[in-house]
Short mmCIF file of C-alpha atoms in Angstrom, two decimals:
data_model
loop_
_atom_site.label_atom_id
_atom_site.label_comp_id
_atom_site.label_asym_id
_atom_site.label_seq_id
_atom_site.Cartn_x
_atom_site.Cartn_y
_atom_site.Cartn_z
CA UNK D 1 -18.50 -22.61 4.49
CA UNK D 2 -21.06 -19.22 4.59
CA UNK D 3 -19.14 -16.14 5.48
CA UNK D 4 -19.41 -15.83 9.47
CA UNK D 5 -18.71 -19.63 10.19
CA UNK D 6 -15.57 -18.89 8.11
CA UNK D 7 -14.41 -16.05 10.20
CA UNK D 8 -14.99 -17.95 12.75
CA UNK D 9 -13.47 -20.91 12.93
CA UNK D 10 -10.54 -18.24 12.36
CA UNK D 11 -11.28 -16.52 15.74
CA UNK D 12 -12.17 -20.18 17.51
CA UNK D 13 -8.85 -21.01 16.49
CA UNK D 14 -6.82 -18.14 17.61
CA UNK D 15 -8.81 -18.32 21.14
CA UNK D 16 -6.94 -21.87 20.82
CA UNK D 17 -4.05 -20.51 20.33
CA UNK D 18 -3.40 -22.16 16.41
CA UNK D 19 -2.72 -25.19 18.88
CA UNK D 20 -1.24 -28.32 17.04
CA UNK D 21 0.20 -25.98 13.90
CA UNK D 22 3.44 -22.83 13.69
CA UNK D 23 1.14 -20.71 14.92
CA UNK D 24 0.98 -21.20 18.37
CA UNK D 25 4.31 -20.63 19.85
CA UNK D 26 3.85 -16.42 18.50
CA UNK D 27 0.11 -16.79 19.76
CA UNK D 28 1.89 -17.46 23.22
CA UNK D 29 4.78 -15.89 23.34
CA UNK D 30 4.25 -12.37 21.39
CA UNK D 31 2.61 -10.52 24.24
CA UNK D 32 -1.21 -9.14 22.55
CA UNK D 33 -0.65 -10.41 19.08
CA UNK D 34 -3.23 -13.05 19.97
CA UNK D 35 -5.59 -10.58 21.18
CA UNK D 36 -5.07 -7.88 17.94
CA UNK D 37 -5.49 -10.94 14.84
CA UNK D 38 -8.68 -11.82 17.00
CA UNK D 39 -9.96 -8.50 16.64
CA UNK D 40 -9.01 -7.94 13.46
CA UNK D 41 -10.73 -11.23 12.44
CA UNK D 42 -13.56 -9.52 14.49
CA UNK D 43 -13.65 -5.64 12.96
CA UNK D 44 -14.39 -8.15 9.83
CA UNK D 45 -17.21 -10.12 10.51
CA UNK D 46 -18.78 -7.30 11.73
CA UNK D 47 -18.28 -5.89 8.30
CA UNK D 48 -17.18 -8.66 5.46
CA UNK D 49 -16.00 -7.01 2.77
CA UNK D 50 -13.31 -8.45 -0.68
CA UNK D 51 -11.42 -5.66 -2.49
CA UNK D 52 -8.27 -8.48 -2.87
CA UNK D 53 -8.01 -9.41 -6.42
CA UNK D 54 -8.65 -12.78 -5.57
CA UNK D 55 -12.55 -12.17 -4.34
CA UNK D 56 -12.45 -15.54 -2.18
CA UNK D 57 -10.24 -13.64 0.26
CA UNK D 58 -11.84 -11.52 2.87
CA UNK D 59 -10.40 -8.11 3.39
CA UNK D 60 -10.77 -5.91 6.60
CA UNK D 61 -10.29 -1.82 6.17
CA UNK D 62 -9.57 -0.10 9.44
CA UNK D 63 -6.92 2.12 11.28
CA UNK D 64 -4.49 0.93 13.81
CA UNK D 65 -6.60 3.43 16.25
CA UNK D 66 -9.28 1.45 15.45
CA UNK D 67 -8.39 -1.68 16.14
CA UNK D 68 -6.67 0.09 19.37
CA UNK D 69 -9.99 0.91 19.76
CA UNK D 70 -11.96 -2.32 19.49
CA UNK D 71 -9.11 -4.20 21.77
CA UNK D 72 -10.27 -4.27 25.33
CA UNK D 73 -10.65 -2.40 28.34
CA UNK D 74 -7.89 -4.52 30.31
CA UNK D 75 -5.93 -4.31 26.17
CA UNK D 76 -6.00 -1.16 26.18
CA UNK D 77 -4.72 -0.95 29.89
CA UNK D 78 -1.38 -2.25 28.96
CA UNK D 79 -0.93 -2.20 25.66
CA UNK D 80 -1.01 1.35 23.54
CA UNK D 81 -2.17 2.36 20.13
CA UNK D 82 2.02 2.28 18.44
CA UNK D 83 2.44 -0.91 20.99
CA UNK D 84 -0.71 -2.77 17.57
CA UNK D 85 1.46 -1.37 14.51
CA UNK D 86 4.54 -2.99 15.56
CA UNK D 87 1.87 -5.59 15.84
CA UNK D 88 0.28 -5.78 12.72
CA UNK D 89 3.89 -4.69 11.07
CA UNK D 90 4.31 -8.54 12.77
CA UNK D 91 1.57 -9.78 11.26
CA UNK D 92 2.12 -9.09 8.13
CA UNK D 93 5.63 -9.84 7.86
CA UNK D 94 4.28 -13.16 8.88
CA UNK D 95 2.03 -12.82 5.81
CA UNK D 96 -1.09 -13.12 8.16
CA UNK D 97 -2.07 -9.70 7.03
CA UNK D 98 -0.67 -7.52 4.41
CA UNK D 99 -1.55 -4.07 3.82
CA UNK D 100 -2.80 -3.35 0.65
CA UNK D 101 -1.22 -1.21 -2.29
CA UNK D 102 -3.34 -0.11 -5.32
CA UNK D 103 -2.38 -2.84 -7.62
CA UNK D 104 -3.86 -5.45 -5.43
CA UNK D 105 -6.79 -3.65 -4.95
CA UNK D 106 -10.54 -5.30 -6.78
CA UNK D 107 -11.44 -3.06 -9.71
CA UNK D 108 -14.62 -2.18 -8.21
CA UNK D 109 -12.20 -1.50 -4.51
CA UNK D 110 -10.12 0.86 -6.94
CA UNK D 111 -13.40 2.37 -8.22
CA UNK D 112 -14.67 3.04 -5.32
CA UNK D 113 -11.36 4.49 -3.83
CA UNK D 114 -10.75 7.08 -6.88
CA UNK D 115 -14.30 7.92 -5.82
CA UNK D 116 -12.99 9.37 -2.68
CA UNK D 117 -10.05 10.50 -3.82
CA UNK D 118 -11.98 13.06 -6.73
CA UNK D 119 -14.11 13.68 -4.50
CA UNK D 120 -11.26 16.19 -2.79
CA UNK D 121 -10.87 18.75 -5.03
CA UNK D 122 -7.74 19.64 -3.35
CA UNK D 123 -4.20 18.62 -3.07
CA UNK D 124 -4.53 16.15 -0.08
CA UNK D 125 -5.10 13.34 -3.06
CA UNK D 126 -4.34 10.02 -2.22
CA UNK D 127 -3.35 11.68 1.37
CA UNK D 128 -5.25 9.39 4.59
CA UNK D 129 -6.85 6.84 2.68
CA UNK D 130 -8.09 3.81 4.84
CA UNK D 131 -5.97 1.26 4.98
CA UNK D 132 -6.84 -2.16 4.43
CA UNK D 133 -6.14 -5.59 4.50
CA UNK D 134 -6.00 -9.00 3.23
CA UNK D 135 -6.92 -11.53 6.09
CA UNK D 136 -5.36 -15.04 5.54
CA UNK D 137 -7.61 -18.47 6.24
CA UNK D 138 -4.99 -19.33 9.42
CA UNK D 139 -7.07 -23.00 9.16
CA UNK D 140 -4.35 -23.45 5.96
CA UNK D 141 -2.04 -22.55 8.65
CA UNK D 142 0.91 -24.04 5.02
CA UNK D 143 -0.62 -20.50 3.19
CA UNK D 144 1.99 -18.45 6.41
CA UNK D 145 5.00 -17.97 7.57
CA UNK D 146 4.59 -17.61 11.40
CA UNK D 147 8.02 -18.71 11.78
CA UNK D 148 9.94 -15.52 10.81
CA UNK D 149 8.07 -14.69 13.91
CA UNK D 150 11.12 -15.23 16.17
CA UNK D 151 11.17 -14.61 20.07
CA UNK D 152 12.82 -12.25 20.78
CA UNK D 153 9.89 -9.55 19.05
CA UNK D 154 7.47 -7.70 21.91
CA UNK D 155 5.21 -5.18 20.41
CA UNK D 156 7.48 -2.47 21.60
CA UNK D 157 9.76 -3.19 18.44
CA UNK D 158 9.48 -1.60 16.12
CA UNK D 159 10.53 -3.24 12.41
CA UNK D 160 11.79 -1.18 10.20
CA UNK D 161 12.01 -1.27 6.06
CA UNK D 162 15.74 -1.69 6.43
CA UNK D 163 15.07 -4.46 9.09
CA UNK D 164 12.91 -6.99 7.03
CA UNK D 165 15.32 -6.22 4.06
CA UNK D 166 18.64 -7.22 5.14
CA UNK D 167 16.14 -10.27 6.53
CA UNK D 168 15.03 -11.73 3.53
CA UNK D 169 14.64 -8.82 1.23
CA UNK D 170 12.82 -6.01 -0.47
CA UNK D 171 9.64 -7.26 -2.33
CA UNK D 172 8.96 -8.71 1.46
CA UNK D 173 9.48 -5.30 2.92
CA UNK D 174 7.49 -3.87 0.14
CA UNK D 175 4.94 -5.97 0.86
CA UNK D 176 5.13 -5.31 4.19
CA UNK D 177 5.04 -1.51 4.38
CA UNK D 178 1.99 -1.47 0.93
CA UNK D 179 0.11 1.57 1.62
CA UNK D 180 -2.68 2.88 -0.49
CA UNK D 181 -1.70 7.17 -0.08
CA UNK D 182 1.38 6.18 -1.89
CA UNK D 183 3.94 7.33 0.47
CA UNK D 184 7.24 5.64 0.23
CA UNK D 185 9.84 4.66 2.38
CA UNK D 186 12.76 6.61 2.98
CA UNK D 187 15.49 4.83 4.94
CA UNK D 188 19.59 3.38 4.52
CA UNK D 189 20.16 0.88 2.56
CA UNK D 190 20.98 -3.05 3.04
CA UNK D 191 25.04 -2.02 1.13
CA UNK D 192 24.84 0.26 4.25
CA UNK D 193 24.68 -2.70 6.35
CA UNK D 194 26.72 -5.34 4.93
CA UNK D 195 29.37 -2.36 5.49
CA UNK D 196 28.91 -1.66 9.12
CA UNK D 197 28.66 -5.35 10.54
CA UNK D 198 32.32 -5.39 8.70
CA UNK D 199 33.47 -2.37 10.82
CA UNK D 200 31.98 -3.95 14.01
CA UNK D 201 34.20 -7.06 13.10
CA UNK D 202 37.24 -4.56 12.57
CA UNK D 203 37.08 -2.76 15.30
CA UNK D 204 35.14 -5.64 18.02
CA UNK D 205 32.75 -2.62 19.06
CA UNK D 206 30.71 0.50 17.83
CA UNK D 207 29.12 2.24 19.56
CA UNK D 208 26.25 4.85 19.11
CA UNK D 209 27.57 7.62 18.98
CA UNK D 210 29.29 6.16 15.31
CA UNK D 211 26.11 4.87 14.21
CA UNK D 212 25.49 8.29 12.36
CA UNK D 213 26.71 7.48 9.28
CA UNK D 214 25.45 4.12 8.61
CA UNK D 215 21.96 5.00 9.23
CA UNK D 216 21.93 8.18 5.96
CA UNK D 217 19.09 6.98 3.82
CA UNK D 218 20.77 6.86 1.01
CA UNK D 219 18.34 8.40 -0.84
CA UNK D 220 16.77 11.65 0.24
CA UNK D 221 13.50 13.87 -0.49
CA UNK D 222 13.88 17.65 -0.80
CA UNK D 223 14.32 19.30 2.92
CA UNK D 224 14.28 15.41 4.56
CA UNK D 225 16.00 15.91 7.64
CA UNK D 226 18.26 12.42 8.78
CA UNK D 227 17.35 11.21 12.28
CA UNK D 228 19.64 11.47 14.66
CA UNK D 229 18.88 10.58 17.75
CA UNK D 230 20.22 7.72 20.55
CA UNK D 231 16.50 6.82 20.41
CA UNK D 232 15.83 6.21 16.76
CA UNK D 233 19.09 3.99 16.09
CA UNK D 234 18.49 2.29 19.72
CA UNK D 235 15.41 0.61 17.55
CA UNK D 236 17.08 0.38 14.45
CA UNK D 237 19.62 -1.83 16.01
CA UNK D 238 16.39 -3.66 18.40
CA UNK D 239 14.82 -4.38 14.68
CA UNK D 240 17.41 -5.94 13.12
CA UNK D 241 18.20 -8.13 16.04
CA UNK D 242 14.91 -8.42 16.94
CA UNK D 243 14.07 -9.83 13.13
CA UNK D 244 17.75 -12.29 13.59
CA UNK D 245 20.10 -10.32 11.27
CA UNK D 246 22.02 -9.53 13.88
CA UNK D 247 23.34 -13.02 14.96
CA UNK D 248 23.64 -13.97 11.99
CA UNK D 249 25.68 -11.49 11.24
CA UNK D 250 27.62 -12.26 14.77
CA UNK D 251 26.34 -9.22 16.22
CA UNK D 252 24.48 -8.81 19.14
CA UNK D 253 23.79 -4.59 20.68
CA UNK D 254 23.37 -5.33 24.45
CA UNK D 255 24.87 -3.78 27.68
CA UNK D 256 28.74 -1.92 27.38
CA UNK D 257 28.93 -4.10 30.96
CA UNK D 258 28.85 -7.47 28.96
CA UNK D 259 32.11 -6.99 26.77
CA UNK D 260 34.07 -3.38 29.03
CA UNK D 261 36.30 -6.63 29.98
CA UNK D 262 37.53 -7.59 26.41
CA UNK D 263 37.26 -4.43 24.37
CA UNK D 264 38.48 -1.05 24.94
CA UNK D 265 35.82 1.40 26.04
CA UNK D 266 35.91 5.07 27.56
CA UNK D 267 35.81 5.04 31.12
CA UNK D 268 33.28 7.25 31.34
CA UNK D 269 30.63 4.87 29.71
CA UNK D 270 27.58 3.98 31.59
CA UNK D 271 27.91 -0.76 32.32
CA UNK D 272 23.87 -0.04 31.41
CA UNK D 273 24.42 1.80 27.60
CA UNK D 274 23.92 -0.77 24.33
CA UNK D 275 26.67 -1.17 21.79
CA UNK D 276 26.99 -2.76 19.21
CA UNK D 277 29.47 -5.47 19.18
CA UNK D 278 31.00 -8.64 17.28
CA UNK D 279 29.99 -11.53 20.04
CA UNK D 280 33.14 -13.43 19.12
CA UNK D 281 35.26 -11.44 21.59
CA UNK D 282 33.69 -12.64 24.73
CA UNK D 283 35.28 -16.12 25.61
#
């Protein structure tokens, strides 16, 4: 099968919603996922490359902004570039796409990119390198893991390095967050989340305002400031919930009104305010 037919067969597979395979459910349930995936293969069709160490796989070199701008106007009216970034993480979690780091580039790709780095002649070095993604052959579904994509996942959900490590492994987190810029993820570790889960089961409920100690990064670069906003904690917990980890611990992140009759909460706490609670308290 030539390059054009190979890529077009994958596009047709997506257009048919991967009917009859395990990929069908997430393509139908996660809004925007099919459109982003189809756009990736269309971009590859325009400019196919083979930068992965195994040159039998096709790669696409592009930013999330380029992906977003290559989608339809109707898609852009409903979704943002940030949504595309979130959806790309989900595709990487399912190993449908794989963001490449330097060790996964073949020799020719490394030489081309080092020429770009050396031509800068400044301190920016690897910063700003355009991401490269390896694309799976969707006709071989045994090589991908769509079962990792849950019904709770939406384009607004940010799957963190921590959430993936808690539910699966640090190895998979490294793979999903791989990049050519040589930046590392700063954040808490899985042991801290296990401590959080233990404390929630002990106290039955923990409020967002009490979460800071659990999310303090184990190692912080100089001048790093730990995020300490309700929005940050809500996003982290939403990711842990969507990926299935909270449920596996018997916990839930939901409105205070669900547990107000079973646990002691501040009287002035709004019923719609989300809290982290032990699901066993609900009789």
